[in-house]
mmCIF file of C-alpha atoms in Angstrom:
data_model
loop_
_atom_site.group_PDB
_atom_site.id
_atom_site.type_symbol
_atom_site.label_atom_id
_atom_site.label_comp_id
_atom_site.label_asym_id
_atom_site.label_seq_id
_atom_site.Cartn_x
_atom_site.Cartn_y
_atom_site.Cartn_z
ATOM 1 C CA MET W 1 51.860 -4.804 8.218
ATOM 2 C CA LYS W 2 51.894 -5.557 4.505
ATOM 3 C CA GLN W 3 50.930 -9.152 3.693
ATOM 4 C CA LYS W 4 52.337 -9.916 0.245
ATOM 5 C CA VAL W 5 55.701 -8.139 0.186
ATOM 6 C CA PRO W 6 58.217 -10.171 -1.853
ATOM 7 C CA VAL W 7 61.562 -11.156 -0.371
ATOM 8 C CA SER W 8 63.233 -9.395 -3.305
ATOM 9 C CA SER W 9 62.447 -6.109 -1.559
ATOM 10 C CA ILE W 10 64.693 -6.927 1.438
ATOM 11 C CA MET W 11 67.283 -9.400 0.121
ATOM 12 C CA SER W 12 70.914 -8.493 -0.398
ATOM 13 C CA THR W 13 71.830 -8.421 -4.066
ATOM 14 C CA ASN W 14 75.489 -7.467 -3.652
ATOM 15 C CA ILE W 15 76.420 -11.079 -3.008
ATOM 16 C CA ILE W 16 79.843 -12.091 -1.756
ATOM 17 C CA LYS W 17 80.416 -15.594 -3.148
ATOM 18 C CA LEU W 18 82.939 -18.375 -2.865
ATOM 19 C CA ASN W 19 83.842 -20.729 -5.660
ATOM 20 C CA LEU W 20 84.168 -24.407 -4.907
ATOM 21 C CA SER W 21 87.899 -24.112 -5.634
ATOM 22 C CA ASP W 22 88.436 -21.333 -3.042
ATOM 23 C CA ASP W 23 90.019 -22.180 0.281
ATOM 24 C CA LEU W 24 88.842 -21.540 3.825
ATOM 25 C CA THR W 25 91.466 -18.863 4.409
ATOM 26 C CA LYS W 26 89.810 -16.825 1.664
ATOM 27 C CA ALA W 27 86.436 -17.488 3.288
ATOM 28 C CA GLU W 28 87.651 -16.171 6.636
ATOM 29 C CA THR W 29 89.045 -13.072 4.922
ATOM 30 C CA LEU W 30 85.688 -12.416 3.213
ATOM 31 C CA PHE W 31 83.710 -12.910 6.431
ATOM 32 C CA LYS W 32 85.873 -10.411 8.292
ATOM 33 C CA LYS W 33 86.305 -7.869 5.488
ATOM 34 C CA HIS W 34 82.591 -7.624 4.685
ATOM 35 C CA HIS W 35 81.250 -8.228 8.221
ATOM 36 C CA ILE W 36 78.973 -11.043 7.059
ATOM 37 C CA ARG W 37 78.067 -14.454 8.456
ATOM 38 C CA HIS W 38 76.970 -16.435 5.373
ATOM 39 C CA ILE W 39 78.588 -16.924 1.989
ATOM 40 C CA PRO W 40 76.970 -18.832 -0.879
ATOM 41 C CA VAL W 41 79.259 -21.320 -2.616
ATOM 42 C CA VAL W 42 78.870 -21.461 -6.388
ATOM 43 C CA ASN W 43 80.059 -23.627 -9.213
ATOM 44 C CA GLY W 44 79.909 -21.286 -12.185
ATOM 45 C CA THR W 45 76.591 -19.482 -11.748
ATOM 46 C CA LYS W 46 74.836 -22.294 -9.862
ATOM 47 C CA ILE W 47 74.665 -22.291 -6.063
ATOM 48 C CA ILE W 48 75.822 -25.577 -4.582
ATOM 49 C CA GLY W 49 76.207 -24.757 -0.898
ATOM 50 C CA MET W 50 76.344 -22.200 1.875
ATOM 51 C CA LEU W 51 79.245 -21.578 4.221
ATOM 52 C CA SER W 52 78.574 -19.859 7.526
ATOM 53 C CA TYR W 53 81.025 -18.211 9.858
ATOM 54 C CA THR W 54 79.837 -20.707 12.470
ATOM 55 C CA ASP W 55 80.999 -23.531 10.173
ATOM 56 C CA LEU W 56 84.494 -22.026 10.222
ATOM 57 C CA LEU W 57 84.423 -21.575 13.976
ATOM 58 C CA ARG W 58 83.519 -25.240 14.446
ATOM 59 C CA ILE W 59 86.592 -26.510 12.626
ATOM 60 C CA SER W 60 88.904 -23.902 14.102
ATOM 61 C CA PHE W 61 87.750 -24.333 17.704
ATOM 62 C CA ALA W 62 90.371 -26.979 18.435
ATOM 63 C CA ASP W 63 93.038 -24.552 17.292
ATOM 64 C CA ALA W 64 91.945 -21.773 19.662
ATOM 65 C CA VAL W 65 94.541 -22.298 22.367
ATOM 66 C CA ASP W 66 95.399 -18.687 23.099
ATOM 67 C CA GLU W 67 92.401 -16.437 23.800
ATOM 68 C CA ASP W 68 94.381 -13.380 22.651
ATOM 69 C CA GLU W 69 94.920 -14.961 19.250
ATOM 70 C CA THR W 70 92.707 -13.402 16.581
ATOM 71 C CA GLU W 71 93.899 -15.389 13.585
ATOM 72 C CA VAL W 72 93.355 -19.083 13.138
ATOM 73 C CA ASP W 73 96.408 -21.037 12.110
ATOM 74 C CA ALA W 74 96.129 -21.586 8.347
ATOM 75 C CA THR W 75 97.118 -25.215 8.899
ATOM 76 C CA VAL W 76 93.645 -25.949 10.277
ATOM 77 C CA TYR W 77 91.989 -24.427 7.218
ATOM 78 C CA ASN W 78 94.289 -26.343 4.888
ATOM 79 C CA MET W 79 93.035 -29.611 6.376
ATOM 80 C CA PHE W 80 89.530 -29.019 4.987
ATOM 81 C CA SER W 81 88.029 -27.852 1.710
ATOM 82 C CA VAL W 82 85.072 -25.526 1.270
ATOM 83 C CA ALA W 83 83.081 -28.512 -0.033
ATOM 84 C CA GLN W 84 83.743 -30.459 3.179
ATOM 85 C CA VAL W 85 82.589 -27.674 5.479
ATOM 86 C CA MET W 86 79.699 -26.025 3.601
ATOM 87 C CA ALA W 87 76.036 -26.904 4.030
ATOM 88 C CA ARG W 88 74.497 -28.755 1.089
ATOM 89 C CA ASN W 89 70.913 -29.508 0.066
ATOM 90 C CA LEU W 90 69.900 -25.917 0.611
ATOM 91 C CA VAL W 91 66.388 -24.648 0.916
ATOM 92 C CA GLN W 92 66.051 -21.975 -1.748
ATOM 93 C CA VAL W 93 63.400 -19.340 -2.313
ATOM 94 C CA ALA W 94 62.338 -17.372 -5.362
ATOM 95 C CA PRO W 95 62.392 -13.547 -5.493
ATOM 96 C CA GLU W 96 58.583 -13.459 -5.380
ATOM 97 C CA THR W 97 58.392 -15.578 -2.212
ATOM 98 C CA THR W 98 56.747 -13.438 0.459
ATOM 99 C CA ILE W 99 58.655 -12.130 3.444
ATOM 100 C CA LYS W 100 56.122 -13.962 5.636
ATOM 101 C CA GLU W 101 56.932 -17.294 3.948
ATOM 102 C CA VAL W 102 60.664 -16.674 4.379
ATOM 103 C CA ALA W 103 60.164 -15.783 8.048
ATOM 104 C CA GLU W 104 58.216 -19.017 8.571
ATOM 105 C CA LEU W 105 60.982 -21.071 6.931
ATOM 106 C CA LEU W 106 63.749 -19.463 8.960
ATOM 107 C CA SER W 107 61.793 -19.754 12.220
ATOM 108 C CA LYS W 108 61.315 -23.508 11.750
ATOM 109 C CA LYS W 109 64.781 -24.461 10.495
ATOM 110 C CA GLU W 110 68.244 -24.403 12.010
ATOM 111 C CA PHE W 111 69.794 -21.953 9.566
ATOM 112 C CA HIS W 112 69.809 -18.186 9.316
ATOM 113 C CA ALA W 113 70.165 -17.439 5.613
ATOM 114 C CA LEU W 114 68.442 -18.470 2.408
ATOM 115 C CA PRO W 115 69.678 -18.146 -1.140
ATOM 116 C CA VAL W 116 67.247 -16.410 -3.477
ATOM 117 C CA VAL W 117 67.313 -18.175 -6.825
ATOM 118 C CA GLU W 118 65.619 -17.444 -10.136
ATOM 119 C CA ASP W 119 65.975 -19.865 -13.068
ATOM 120 C CA GLU W 120 68.824 -21.623 -11.212
ATOM 121 C CA LEU W 121 70.722 -18.312 -10.972
ATOM 122 C CA LEU W 122 71.640 -16.911 -7.547
ATOM 123 C CA VAL W 123 70.091 -13.431 -7.442
ATOM 124 C CA GLY W 124 70.225 -12.664 -3.730
ATOM 125 C CA ILE W 125 70.533 -13.820 -0.164
ATOM 126 C CA VAL W 126 68.129 -13.122 2.694
ATOM 127 C CA THR W 127 69.105 -13.467 6.337
ATOM 128 C CA THR W 128 67.415 -13.261 9.705
ATOM 129 C CA THR W 129 69.055 -9.844 10.062
ATOM 130 C CA ASP W 130 67.269 -8.685 6.888
ATOM 131 C CA LEU W 131 63.974 -9.840 8.429
ATOM 132 C CA ILE W 132 64.643 -8.092 11.725
ATOM 133 C CA ASN W 133 65.551 -4.857 9.918
ATOM 134 C CA TYR W 134 62.330 -5.134 7.884
ATOM 135 C CA LEU W 135 60.293 -5.519 11.074
ATOM 136 C CA ILE W 136 62.039 -2.561 12.690
ATOM 137 C CA ASP W 137 61.168 -0.429 9.635
ATOM 138 C CA GLN W 138 57.490 -1.356 10.067
ATOM 139 C CA TYR W 139 57.327 0.429 13.434
#
């Protein structure tokens, strides 16, 4: 296995983002439309947080009364802002960070995605799925 492969070789660069002013209904739409589980939250070009699909599920759990219901009542989402639900104080990596270093970070922390930032600009996102796909390609 290659030792010094940069994370830039496996990160997603077609980044679906949320602005701080967006609402959680838009977030849910993006998660479902793009089949993703993490969305960086930006203020201009600077990343300020990360919203996961799990974050949305946590706040909507109380609303899940009917198991056949596929849509969460928008009222629940209107009670919270993106800023209230997103993760802050993110661990960030640079494009030249090695895949090994990223794997070590993700294996020791309780999150599954890392923003890839260069000169304070969000240039990509790397997830545990990206790492698993990389490992599969090695065999």
